[in-house]
CSV table of C-alpha atoms and ligand atoms in Angstrom, one decimal:
chain,number,residue,atom,x,y,z
U,1,MET,CA,-15.4,-11.6,-41.3
U,2,SER,CA,-11.8,-11.5,-42.6
U,3,ASP,CA,-12.1,-7.7,-42.5
U,4,THR,CA,-12.8,-7.5,-38.8
U,5,GLY,CA,-11.9,-10.9,-37.3
U,6,VAL,CA,-8.5,-12.6,-36.7
U,7,THR,CA,-7.5,-14.7,-39.7
U,8,LEU,CA,-4.1,-16.0,-38.5
U,9,LYS,CA,-3.6,-18.9,-36.1
U,10,LYS,CA,-1.6,-18.3,-32.9
U,11,ASN,CA,0.1,-21.7,-33.2
U,12,GLU,CA,1.0,-21.4,-36.9
U,13,ASP,CA,2.2,-17.8,-37.3
U,14,PHE,CA,2.7,-16.4,-33.9
U,15,SER,CA,4.4,-13.1,-34.8
U,16,GLU,CA,1.9,-12.2,-37.5
U,17,TRP,CA,-1.0,-13.3,-35.3
U,18,TYR,CA,0.3,-11.0,-32.6
U,19,THR,CA,0.3,-8.0,-34.9
U,20,GLU,CA,-3.0,-8.8,-36.3
U,21,VAL,CA,-4.6,-9.1,-32.9
U,22,VAL,CA,-3.1,-5.9,-31.7
U,23,LEU,CA,-4.4,-4.0,-34.7
U,24,LYS,CA,-7.8,-5.6,-35.2
U,25,SER,CA,-8.7,-5.5,-31.5
U,26,GLU,CA,-8.0,-1.7,-31.8
U,27,MET,CA,-5.4,-1.8,-29.0
U,28,ALA,CA,-2.9,0.1,-31.1
U,29,GLU,CA,-2.1,1.3,-34.6
U,30,TYR,CA,1.0,2.4,-36.3
U,31,ALA,CA,1.6,6.1,-36.1
U,32,PRO,CA,2.9,8.2,-39.1
U,33,ILE,CA,6.3,8.3,-37.4
U,34,LYS,CA,8.6,5.3,-37.8
U,35,GLY,CA,8.8,3.1,-34.7
U,36,CYS,CA,5.9,4.9,-32.9
U,37,MET,CA,2.5,3.6,-32.0
U,38,ILE,CA,-0.9,5.1,-31.2
U,39,LEU,CA,-2.2,3.6,-28.0
U,40,ARG,CA,-5.9,3.4,-28.5
U,41,GLU,CA,-8.7,3.3,-25.8
U,42,GLN,CA,-8.4,-0.4,-25.6
U,43,SER,CA,-4.8,-0.5,-24.5
U,44,TYR,CA,-4.7,2.8,-22.7
U,45,ALA,CA,-7.4,1.5,-20.4
U,46,ILE,CA,-5.2,-1.4,-19.4
U,47,TRP,CA,-2.3,1.0,-18.8
U,48,GLU,CA,-4.6,3.0,-16.5
U,49,LYS,CA,-5.5,-0.3,-14.6
U,50,ILE,CA,-1.8,-1.0,-14.1
U,51,GLN,CA,-1.3,2.6,-12.9
U,52,GLU,CA,-4.2,2.3,-10.5
U,53,VAL,CA,-2.9,-0.9,-9.0
U,54,PHE,CA,0.7,0.1,-8.8
U,55,ASN,CA,0.0,3.6,-7.6
U,56,ARG,CA,-2.1,2.2,-4.7
U,57,LYS,CA,0.8,-0.1,-3.7
U,58,ILE,CA,3.6,2.5,-3.8
U,59,LYS,CA,1.6,5.2,-2.1
U,60,GLU,CA,0.7,2.7,0.7
U,61,THR,CA,4.5,2.3,1.2
U,62,GLY,CA,5.3,6.0,1.3
U,63,HIS,CA,6.2,6.8,-2.3
U,64,LYS,CA,5.1,10.1,-3.9
U,65,ASN,CA,4.6,10.8,-7.6
U,66,VAL,CA,6.5,13.6,-9.3
U,67,TYR,CA,7.3,14.9,-12.7
U,68,PHE,CA,10.7,15.9,-14.1
U,69,PRO,CA,11.4,17.5,-17.4
U,70,ILE,CA,11.6,15.5,-20.6
U,71,PHE,CA,14.8,17.3,-21.6
U,72,ILE,CA,18.2,16.3,-20.1
U,73,PRO,CA,21.2,18.5,-20.8
U,74,GLU,CA,24.1,16.7,-22.5
U,75,SER,CA,26.4,17.5,-19.6
U,76,PHE,CA,24.2,15.5,-17.2
U,77,LEU,CA,24.5,12.4,-19.3
U,78,LYS,CA,28.2,12.9,-19.8
U,79,LYS,CA,28.7,12.9,-16.0
U,80,GLU,CA,27.7,9.3,-15.9
U,81,ALA,CA,29.8,8.2,-18.8
U,82,GLU,CA,30.2,4.7,-17.4
U,83,HIS,CA,26.6,3.8,-18.0
U,84,PHE,CA,25.9,6.3,-20.7
U,85,GLU,CA,28.4,5.1,-23.3
U,86,GLY,CA,26.8,2.0,-24.4
U,87,PHE,CA,23.5,3.8,-24.9
U,88,VAL,CA,24.7,6.8,-26.9
U,89,PRO,CA,23.3,5.5,-30.2
U,90,GLU,CA,19.9,5.2,-28.7
U,91,VAL,CA,19.6,8.9,-27.5
U,92,ALA,CA,17.5,11.4,-29.5
U,93,TRP,CA,18.6,15.0,-29.3
U,94,VAL,CA,17.1,18.4,-29.5
U,95,THR,CA,19.6,20.8,-31.1
U,96,GLU,CA,17.4,23.8,-32.1
U,97,GLY,CA,14.7,25.9,-30.6
U,98,GLY,CA,12.8,27.8,-33.2
U,99,ASN,CA,15.5,29.1,-35.5
U,100,THR,CA,18.2,29.2,-32.8
U,101,LYS,CA,20.8,26.6,-32.3
U,102,LEU,CA,20.9,25.6,-28.6
U,103,GLU,CA,24.2,26.3,-26.7
U,104,GLU,CA,23.9,22.8,-25.2
U,105,LYS,CA,22.0,20.1,-26.9
U,106,LEU,CA,19.2,18.4,-24.9
U,107,ALA,CA,18.6,14.7,-24.7
U,108,ILE,CA,15.0,13.5,-24.8
U,109,ARG,CA,15.0,11.3,-21.7
U,110,PRO,CA,15.9,7.7,-22.3
U,111,THR,CA,15.6,7.3,-18.5
U,112,SER,CA,15.8,10.0,-15.8
U,113,GLU,CA,18.5,9.0,-13.3
U,114,THR,CA,20.8,11.9,-14.2
U,115,ILE,CA,18.3,14.7,-13.9
U,116,ILE,CA,16.7,13.3,-10.9
U,117,TYR,CA,19.9,12.6,-9.0
U,118,ALA,CA,21.4,16.0,-9.8
U,119,THR,CA,18.2,17.3,-8.1
U,120,PHE,CA,18.6,14.8,-5.1
U,121,ALA,CA,22.0,16.4,-4.5
U,122,LYS,CA,20.2,19.7,-3.9
U,123,TRP,CA,17.4,18.3,-1.8
U,124,ILE,CA,19.4,16.2,0.6
U,125,ARG,CA,21.4,17.8,3.4
U,126,SER,CA,20.9,15.7,6.5
U,127,TRP,CA,19.7,12.2,7.5
U,128,ARG,CA,16.4,13.9,8.3
U,129,ASP,CA,15.8,14.4,4.5
U,130,LEU,CA,15.9,10.7,4.0
U,131,PRO,CA,14.6,8.4,2.7
U,132,ILE,CA,13.4,10.0,-0.6
U,133,LYS,CA,11.0,7.7,-2.4
U,134,ILE,CA,9.6,9.2,-5.6
U,135,ASN,CA,8.1,7.8,-8.8
U,136,GLN,CA,7.1,9.3,-12.1
U,137,TRP,CA,4.8,8.1,-14.9
U,138,CYS,CA,6.1,9.4,-18.2
U,139,ASN,CA,7.1,8.7,-21.8
U,140,ILE,CA,10.6,7.6,-22.8
U,141,ILE,CA,12.5,7.8,-26.1
U,142,ARG,CA,15.0,5.3,-27.3
U,143,TRP,CA,16.1,5.5,-30.9
U,144,GLU,CA,15.8,1.8,-31.7
U,145,THR,CA,17.4,0.6,-34.9
U,146,LYS,CA,16.1,-3.0,-34.7
U,147,ALA,CA,12.7,-3.8,-36.1
U,148,THR,CA,10.0,-2.4,-33.9
U,149,LYS,CA,7.1,-4.4,-32.5
U,150,PRO,CA,3.9,-3.0,-31.0
U,151,PHE,CA,4.4,-2.6,-27.2
U,152,LEU,CA,7.6,-4.7,-27.0
U,153,ARG,CA,9.9,-2.4,-28.9
U,154,THR,CA,8.9,1.1,-30.0
U,155,ARG,CA,10.9,4.3,-30.0
U,156,GLU,CA,8.6,5.9,-27.6
U,157,PHE,CA,6.9,4.1,-24.8
U,158,LEU,CA,5.3,4.8,-21.4
U,159,TRP,CA,6.6,3.6,-18.1
U,160,GLN,CA,7.0,4.4,-14.5
U,161,GLU,CA,10.4,5.0,-13.0
U,162,GLY,CA,10.9,4.9,-9.3
U,163,HIS,CA,13.9,6.5,-7.7
U,164,THR,CA,14.8,6.3,-4.0
U,165,ALA,CA,17.7,7.4,-1.7
U,166,HIS,CA,18.3,5.9,1.7
U,167,VAL,CA,20.6,6.3,4.8
U,168,THR,CA,21.7,2.7,4.8
U,169,SER,CA,22.6,0.0,2.3
U,170,GLU,CA,20.2,-2.4,4.1
U,171,GLU,CA,17.3,0.0,3.6
U,172,ALA,CA,18.1,0.3,-0.2
U,173,GLU,CA,18.3,-3.5,-0.4
U,174,LYS,CA,14.9,-3.9,1.2
U,175,GLU,CA,13.4,-1.4,-1.1
U,176,VAL,CA,14.7,-3.3,-4.2
U,177,MET,CA,13.1,-6.5,-2.9
U,178,ASP,CA,9.9,-4.8,-1.8
U,179,ILE,CA,9.3,-3.3,-5.2
U,180,LEU,CA,10.2,-6.6,-6.9
U,181,GLY,CA,7.5,-8.2,-4.8
U,182,GLU,CA,4.9,-5.6,-5.8
U,183,TYR,CA,5.8,-6.1,-9.4
U,184,LYS,CA,5.4,-9.8,-9.1
U,185,ASP,CA,2.0,-9.3,-7.5
U,186,VAL,CA,0.9,-7.0,-10.4
U,187,MET,CA,2.1,-9.5,-13.0
U,188,GLU,CA,0.8,-12.7,-11.4
U,189,ASN,CA,-2.4,-11.7,-9.6
U,190,TYR,CA,-3.6,-9.0,-12.0
U,191,LEU,CA,-2.2,-9.7,-15.4
U,192,ALA,CA,-2.3,-13.5,-14.7
U,193,ILE,CA,1.2,-13.9,-16.1
U,194,PRO,CA,3.6,-16.1,-14.0
U,195,VAL,CA,7.1,-14.8,-13.8
U,196,LEU,CA,10.5,-16.0,-12.7
U,197,VAL,CA,12.4,-13.7,-10.4
U,198,GLY,CA,16.1,-13.4,-9.8
U,199,VAL,CA,19.3,-11.5,-10.4
U,200,LYS,CA,20.9,-10.5,-13.6
U,201,THR,CA,24.5,-11.5,-14.3
U,202,ASP,CA,27.1,-8.8,-14.4
U,203,LYS,CA,27.0,-8.8,-18.2
U,204,GLU,CA,23.2,-8.3,-18.3
U,205,LYS,CA,22.8,-5.9,-15.4
U,206,PHE,CA,22.3,-2.2,-15.6
U,207,ALA,CA,25.8,-0.8,-15.8
U,208,GLY,CA,25.0,1.8,-13.1
U,209,ALA,CA,23.8,-0.8,-10.6
U,210,LEU,CA,25.5,-3.0,-8.0
U,211,TYR,CA,23.0,-5.6,-9.1
U,212,THR,CA,19.8,-5.8,-11.1
U,213,THR,CA,16.8,-7.9,-10.1
U,214,THR,CA,14.4,-8.9,-12.8
U,215,LEU,CA,11.1,-10.6,-13.6
U,216,GLU,CA,11.0,-12.7,-16.7
U,217,ALA,CA,8.0,-14.3,-18.4
U,218,MET,CA,7.8,-16.9,-21.1
U,219,MET,CA,6.0,-16.1,-24.4
U,220,PRO,CA,4.2,-18.9,-26.4
U,221,ASP,CA,6.9,-18.8,-29.1
U,222,GLY,CA,9.6,-19.9,-26.6
U,223,LYS,CA,11.1,-16.4,-26.1
U,224,ALA,CA,11.5,-14.8,-22.7
U,225,LEU,CA,10.3,-11.3,-22.0
U,226,GLN,CA,11.7,-9.1,-19.3
U,227,MET,CA,8.7,-7.7,-17.5
U,228,GLY,CA,10.4,-5.3,-15.1
U,229,THR,CA,13.5,-4.5,-13.2
U,230,SER,CA,14.5,-3.3,-9.8
U,231,HIS,CA,18.1,-2.1,-9.3
U,232,ASN,CA,20.3,-1.7,-6.3
U,233,LEU,CA,22.4,1.3,-7.3
U,234,GLY,CA,24.6,1.2,-4.2
U,235,GLN,CA,26.5,4.5,-4.0
U,236,ASN,CA,27.4,4.6,-7.7
U,237,PHE,CA,25.3,7.6,-8.6
U,238,ALA,CA,25.9,9.2,-5.2
U,239,ARG,CA,29.6,9.4,-6.1
U,240,VAL,CA,29.0,10.9,-9.5
U,241,PHE,CA,26.3,13.4,-8.4
U,242,ASP,CA,27.7,14.1,-5.0
U,243,ILE,CA,24.6,13.1,-3.1
U,244,ASN,CA,25.8,13.5,0.5
U,245,PHE,CA,24.2,13.9,3.8
U,246,ILE,CA,25.2,14.6,7.4
U,247,GLY,CA,24.3,11.5,9.4
U,248,GLU,CA,23.1,11.2,13.0
U,249,ASP,CA,26.8,10.7,13.8
U,250,GLU,CA,27.4,14.2,12.4
U,251,LYS,CA,29.7,12.8,9.7
U,252,GLU,CA,29.2,13.1,6.0
U,253,HIS,CA,28.0,10.0,4.1
U,254,LYS,CA,26.8,9.1,0.6
U,255,VAL,CA,23.2,8.0,0.1
U,256,TRP,CA,22.3,4.4,-1.0
U,257,GLN,CA,19.9,4.3,-4.0
U,258,THR,CA,17.5,2.2,-6.0
U,259,SER,CA,15.7,2.6,-9.3
U,260,TRP,CA,13.0,0.4,-10.8
U,261,GLY,CA,10.6,0.4,-13.8
U,262,ILE,CA,7.8,-1.3,-15.6
U,263,SER,CA,6.4,-0.2,-19.0
U,264,THR,CA,3.7,-0.6,-21.6
U,265,ARG,CA,5.6,-3.7,-22.6
U,266,LEU,CA,3.4,-5.5,-20.1
U,267,ILE,CA,0.4,-5.0,-22.5
U,268,GLY,CA,2.3,-6.8,-25.2
U,269,ALA,CA,2.9,-9.7,-22.8
U,270,LEU,CA,-0.8,-9.8,-21.9
U,271,VAL,CA,-1.8,-10.1,-25.6
U,272,MET,CA,0.8,-12.8,-26.3
U,273,VAL,CA,0.2,-15.0,-23.2
U,274,HIS,CA,-3.6,-15.0,-23.1
U,275,GLY,CA,-4.7,-14.2,-26.6
U,276,ASP,CA,-6.2,-16.9,-28.9
U,277,ASP,CA,-7.4,-17.5,-32.4
U,278,ARG,CA,-10.4,-15.2,-31.9
U,279,GLY,CA,-8.4,-12.3,-30.4
U,280,LEU,CA,-7.6,-10.9,-27.0
U,281,VAL,CA,-8.4,-12.6,-23.8
U,282,MET,CA,-8.4,-10.2,-20.9
U,283,PRO,CA,-7.9,-11.3,-17.3
U,284,PRO,CA,-10.9,-9.9,-15.4
U,285,ARG,CA,-8.9,-7.9,-12.9
U,286,VAL,CA,-7.4,-5.7,-15.6
U,287,ALA,CA,-10.1,-6.0,-18.3
U,288,PRO,CA,-11.4,-2.5,-19.4
U,289,VAL,CA,-14.8,-4.1,-19.9
U,290,GLN,CA,-15.4,-7.1,-17.6
U,291,VAL,CA,-18.9,-8.1,-18.8
U,292,VAL,CA,-20.9,-7.4,-21.9
U,293,ILE,CA,-24.6,-8.0,-22.0
U,294,VAL,CA,-26.0,-8.9,-25.4
U,295,PRO,CA,-29.8,-9.0,-25.6
U,296,ILE,CA,-31.0,-11.3,-28.3
U,297,THR,CA,-33.7,-8.9,-29.6
U,298,TYR,CA,-32.9,-9.1,-33.3
U,299,LYS,CA,-36.3,-9.8,-35.0
U,300,VAL,CA,-37.7,-11.0,-31.7
U,301,ALA,CA,-41.2,-10.2,-30.4
U,302,ASP,CA,-40.3,-9.9,-26.8
U,303,SER,CA,-37.6,-7.5,-27.3
U,304,ALA,CA,-38.9,-4.8,-24.9
U,305,ALA,CA,-39.1,-7.3,-22.0
U,306,ILE,CA,-35.7,-8.7,-22.9
U,307,LEU,CA,-34.1,-5.3,-22.9
U,308,ALA,CA,-35.7,-4.5,-19.6
U,309,LYS,CA,-34.1,-7.6,-18.0
U,310,ALA,CA,-30.8,-6.7,-19.6
U,311,LYS,CA,-31.0,-3.2,-18.0
U,312,GLU,CA,-31.9,-4.7,-14.7
U,313,ILE,CA,-28.8,-6.9,-14.7
U,314,LEU,CA,-26.6,-4.0,-15.9
U,315,ASP,CA,-27.7,-1.9,-12.9
U,316,LYS,CA,-27.0,-4.8,-10.5
U,317,LEU,CA,-23.6,-5.3,-11.9
U,318,LYS,CA,-22.8,-1.6,-11.7
U,319,VAL,CA,-23.6,-1.6,-8.0
U,320,LYS,CA,-21.0,-4.4,-7.6
U,321,HIS,CA,-18.5,-2.2,-9.4
U,322,ILE,CA,-18.3,-4.7,-12.3
U,323,THR,CA,-17.5,-2.8,-15.5
U,324,THR,CA,-20.3,-3.7,-17.8
U,325,VAL,CA,-21.5,-2.7,-21.3
U,326,LEU,CA,-25.0,-3.3,-22.5
U,327,ASP,CA,-24.7,-3.7,-26.2
U,328,ASN,CA,-28.2,-2.7,-27.4
U,329,ARG,CA,-27.1,-1.6,-30.8
U,330,THR,CA,-29.8,-2.5,-33.3
U,331,GLU,CA,-27.7,-2.3,-36.4
U,332,TYR,CA,-25.7,-5.4,-35.7
U,333,THR,CA,-26.8,-9.1,-35.2
U,334,PRO,CA,-26.0,-10.9,-31.9
U,335,GLY,CA,-23.5,-13.1,-33.8
U,336,TRP,CA,-21.6,-10.0,-35.1
U,337,LYS,CA,-21.5,-8.6,-31.6
U,338,PHE,CA,-20.3,-11.9,-30.1
U,339,ASN,CA,-17.3,-11.8,-32.5
U,340,GLU,CA,-16.5,-8.2,-31.8
U,341,TRP,CA,-16.5,-8.6,-28.0
U,342,GLU,CA,-14.5,-11.8,-28.3
U,343,LEU,CA,-12.0,-10.0,-30.4
U,344,LYS,CA,-11.7,-7.4,-27.6
U,345,GLY,CA,-11.3,-10.1,-25.0
U,346,VAL,CA,-14.2,-9.3,-22.7
U,347,PRO,CA,-14.1,-12.1,-20.1
U,348,VAL,CA,-17.8,-12.7,-19.6
U,349,ARG,CA,-20.8,-12.3,-22.0
U,350,ILE,CA,-24.3,-12.4,-20.7
U,351,GLU,CA,-26.9,-13.4,-23.3
U,352,ILE,CA,-30.6,-12.9,-22.8
U,353,GLY,CA,-32.9,-14.3,-25.4
U,354,PRO,CA,-36.6,-15.3,-25.6
U,355,ARG,CA,-35.9,-18.7,-24.1
U,356,ASP,CA,-33.9,-17.1,-21.2
U,357,LEU,CA,-36.8,-14.7,-20.6
U,358,LYS,CA,-39.3,-17.5,-20.5
U,359,GLN,CA,-37.2,-19.5,-18.0
U,360,ASP,CA,-36.3,-16.4,-15.9
U,361,GLN,CA,-32.6,-17.0,-16.6
U,362,VAL,CA,-29.5,-15.7,-18.4
U,363,THR,CA,-26.9,-17.4,-20.4
U,364,LEU,CA,-23.2,-16.8,-19.4
U,365,ALA,CA,-20.4,-17.4,-21.9
U,366,ARG,CA,-16.8,-17.3,-20.7
U,367,ARG,CA,-14.1,-16.0,-23.0
U,368,ASP,CA,-11.3,-18.3,-21.9
U,369,THR,CA,-13.0,-21.7,-22.5
U,370,TYR,CA,-16.1,-20.7,-24.6
U,371,GLN,CA,-18.2,-22.7,-22.1
U,372,LYS,CA,-21.8,-21.6,-21.6
U,373,THR,CA,-23.9,-22.0,-18.5
U,374,THR,CA,-27.2,-20.6,-17.3
U,375,ALA,CA,-28.1,-18.8,-14.1
U,376,LYS,CA,-31.5,-17.8,-12.7
U,377,MET,CA,-32.2,-14.1,-13.0
U,378,ASP,CA,-31.8,-13.4,-9.2
U,379,GLU,CA,-28.5,-15.4,-9.1
U,380,ALA,CA,-27.1,-13.8,-12.2
U,381,VAL,CA,-24.9,-11.3,-10.5
U,382,GLN,CA,-23.4,-13.8,-8.0
U,383,ALA,CA,-22.8,-16.3,-10.9
U,384,THR,CA,-21.0,-13.6,-12.9
U,385,GLU,CA,-18.8,-12.6,-10.0
U,386,LYS,CA,-17.9,-16.2,-9.5
U,387,LEU,CA,-17.2,-16.7,-13.1
U,388,LEU,CA,-14.9,-13.7,-13.3
U,389,GLU,CA,-12.9,-15.1,-10.4
U,390,GLU,CA,-12.7,-18.5,-12.1
U,391,ILE,CA,-11.5,-17.0,-15.3
U,392,GLN,CA,-8.8,-15.0,-13.6
U,393,LYS,CA,-7.6,-18.2,-11.9
U,394,ASN,CA,-7.8,-20.3,-15.0
U,395,LEU,CA,-5.8,-17.8,-17.1
U,396,TYR,CA,-3.0,-17.8,-14.6
U,397,ALA,CA,-3.1,-21.6,-14.2
U,398,LYS,CA,-2.9,-22.1,-18.0
U,399,ALA,CA,0.0,-19.7,-18.3
U,400,LYS,CA,1.8,-21.4,-15.4
U,401,THR,CA,1.4,-24.8,-17.1
U,402,ALA,CA,2.7,-23.3,-20.3
U,403,LEU,CA,5.7,-21.8,-18.4
U,404,ASP,CA,6.5,-25.1,-16.7
U,405,GLU,CA,6.2,-27.0,-20.0
U,406,LYS,CA,8.6,-24.6,-21.6
U,407,THR,CA,11.2,-25.0,-18.9
U,408,THR,CA,13.8,-27.7,-19.5
U,409,THR,CA,16.8,-28.8,-17.4
U,410,VAL,CA,19.8,-29.9,-19.4
U,411,GLN,CA,23.1,-31.4,-18.4
U,412,ASN,CA,25.3,-30.8,-21.5
U,413,TYR,CA,25.8,-28.4,-24.3
U,414,ASP,CA,24.5,-30.8,-26.9
U,415,ASP,CA,21.1,-31.0,-25.2
U,416,PHE,CA,21.2,-27.3,-24.6
U,417,GLN,CA,21.5,-26.6,-28.3
U,418,LYS,CA,18.9,-29.2,-29.3
U,419,THR,CA,16.4,-28.0,-26.8
U,420,LEU,CA,16.8,-24.4,-27.8
U,421,LYS,CA,16.4,-25.2,-31.4
U,422,ASN,CA,13.5,-27.6,-31.2
U,423,LYS,CA,11.6,-26.3,-28.2
U,424,GLY,CA,12.9,-22.9,-27.1
U,425,GLY,CA,11.8,-21.7,-23.7
U,426,PHE,CA,13.8,-21.5,-20.5
U,427,ILE,CA,16.8,-23.8,-20.2
U,428,LYS,CA,18.0,-24.5,-16.7
U,429,ALA,CA,21.7,-25.4,-16.8
U,430,ALA,CA,24.8,-25.1,-14.7
U,431,TRP,CA,27.1,-22.2,-15.3
U,432,CYS,CA,30.6,-21.7,-13.9
U,433,GLY,CA,30.1,-18.0,-13.4
U,434,ASN,CA,32.6,-16.9,-16.0
U,435,SER,CA,31.4,-14.3,-18.5
U,436,LYS,CA,33.5,-16.0,-21.2
U,437,CYS,CA,31.2,-19.0,-21.1
U,438,GLU,CA,28.2,-16.7,-21.0
U,439,GLU,CA,29.3,-14.8,-24.1
U,440,LYS,CA,30.3,-17.9,-25.9
U,441,ILE,CA,26.8,-19.5,-25.4
U,442,LYS,CA,25.1,-16.3,-26.4
U,443,GLU,CA,27.2,-16.1,-29.6
U,444,GLU,CA,26.7,-19.7,-30.6
U,445,THR,CA,23.1,-20.1,-29.7
U,446,GLY,CA,21.5,-16.7,-29.3
U,447,ALA,CA,20.4,-17.5,-25.7
U,448,SER,CA,21.4,-15.3,-22.8
U,449,ILE,CA,21.3,-15.9,-19.1
U,450,ARG,CA,17.9,-14.4,-18.1
U,451,LEU,CA,18.5,-14.7,-14.4
U,452,LYS,CA,20.1,-16.4,-11.5
U,453,PRO,CA,17.2,-17.6,-9.3
U,454,PHE,CA,17.0,-16.2,-5.8
U,455,GLU,CA,16.3,-19.7,-4.5
U,456,LYS,CA,19.5,-21.4,-5.2
U,457,GLU,CA,19.1,-25.0,-6.4
U,458,LYS,CA,20.7,-27.4,-4.0
U,459,ASN,CA,22.1,-29.4,-6.9
U,460,THR,CA,25.1,-28.2,-8.7
U,461,ALA,CA,26.5,-29.6,-12.0
U,462,ASN,CA,29.3,-29.1,-14.4
U,463,CYS,CA,29.2,-25.9,-16.4
U,464,VAL,CA,27.2,-26.5,-19.6
U,465,CYS,CA,29.9,-24.7,-21.6
U,466,CYS,CA,33.3,-25.4,-20.1
U,467,GLY,CA,32.6,-28.4,-17.9
U,468,LYS,CA,34.0,-26.8,-14.7
U,469,LYS,CA,32.7,-28.4,-11.5
U,470,ASP,CA,30.1,-27.0,-9.1
U,471,GLY,CA,28.4,-24.6,-11.5
U,472,GLU,CA,25.3,-22.6,-10.4
U,473,ILE,CA,22.0,-23.5,-11.9
U,474,VAL,CA,20.7,-20.5,-14.0
U,475,TYR,CA,18.0,-19.8,-16.6
U,476,PHE,CA,18.9,-19.3,-20.2
U,477,ALA,CA,16.6,-18.3,-23.0
U,478,LYS,CA,16.3,-16.4,-26.3
U,479,SER,CA,14.5,-13.2,-25.6
U,480,TYR,CA,12.6,-10.2,-26.9
M,501,86X,C1,18.8,1.6,-18.0
M,501,86X,C2,17.8,1.8,-15.8
M,501,86X,C3,16.6,2.1,-14.9
M,501,86X,C4,14.9,3.6,-14.1
M,501,86X,C5,15.5,1.0,-15.1
M,501,86X,O1,15.8,0.0,-15.6
M,501,86X,C6,14.2,1.3,-14.5
M,501,86X,C7,13.8,2.7,-14.4
M,501,86X,N1,16.0,3.4,-14.9
M,501,86X,C8,17.6,2.1,-17.3
M,501,86X,N2,19.0,2.3,-19.3
M,501,86X,C9,19.7,3.4,-19.3
M,501,86X,O2,20.2,3.9,-18.3
M,501,86X,C10,19.7,4.1,-20.6
M,501,86X,C11,20.4,5.3,-20.7
M,501,86X,C12,20.5,5.9,-21.9
M,501,86X,CL1,21.3,7.3,-22.1
M,501,86X,C13,19.8,5.3,-23.1
M,501,86X,F1,19.9,5.9,-24.2
M,501,86X,C14,19.1,4.1,-22.9
M,501,86X,C15,19.1,3.5,-21.7
M,501,86X,N3,18.4,2.3,-21.5
M,501,86X,C16,18.4,1.8,-20.3
């Protein structure tokens, strides 16, 4: 068992548990390149689900998918020195092709603003060319020097980056919020992970943006995880890349822009939030396999009849578009199969044994609570559908309770430090708005301001750091 099953406890050794689950569930494995991972079938299928859901959403709202080159000439990045400078140590370069040194070195994209916006400048002439709303699914390279962690921090990862250009500031503003709303829907209603939404502080925002909106989730170890961002770029890039258009007024204007992204990081959050001591727990709406049928035919006389029933249910579930696997391998015992499918997080297991056959029923086992129930054969599909919905709801509700439990309001710096040390999580506290206080707190406690909530709290309080009156309530946390 120790070879294949999870040996560490989520509550005791969270970080090691996480790695063990990721590896043993065959989500990912380390690649023979430092800081890189192999995404195996198990995790790539989840990525495809996320793509499916998000593609549908953005296409419905008039976005189109495109693909830009992986290489970005150095001169492009230098044009935007303001946001590029801080990132220089993270850029990987190509300097040679074959045996020839390149005249200009090429960055392997760390993000694609510069190459995409240089192209926008060519595409856009008049207001009739707007808006442009494009998205690309691609890989990204950032030469991380900090310790890497599967899905959360690797030198290469997959993401989508959306880039839009608009006639008016209002349109860009609406786009930023629309996308944020779609992200929230993906995270909460598909991944079953509740998120806080709000705006980053000036210190934490993307340097190229007017403002950065963010979605933040809470992990079981008390650290926050940024799940996605949506930026209002204003006319910052339009100025640098000369993205101008002739308006209906026949005058020249600069476009208003947005950019936004989510990445394979979300898969890491999924493992952390829902996983347990037996392994992964997949929310039904993104589970690569939603139902596994295990016929209990091992050394059983009725095995042919049991298998026939299993196939009957398999076909019925397929008709309902429920992704189902019939595990009729004969070389493993039912118990061994249970463990394996639990490790992989399959939400519902249907067992059919001799007793079930006799009583014209099936046994349903749910992955989230381990509860077992039975259903009559002709109600099995309906019962399964209902159970999948319940599991989806329950996983979200559990995660929401955990988030609420890990959110603490404090009035003074002493409580701030104690809470952070003993409990972690989000700390709601008043902040005067001065980045000096923000930096001091980060230095002394390791916690940063994760976001300023959109829904401003009516209450104000004294800044938790300097004591100044009428501070704004913000969320602090240590983070990944
Ligand atoms: C910021 C901004 C933005 C589109 C997103 O957050 C979503 C999708 N892009 C990304 N960012 C950088 O601009 C950046 C630039 C360089 Cl050169 C780098 F090496 C690392 C970077 N990391 C983040």
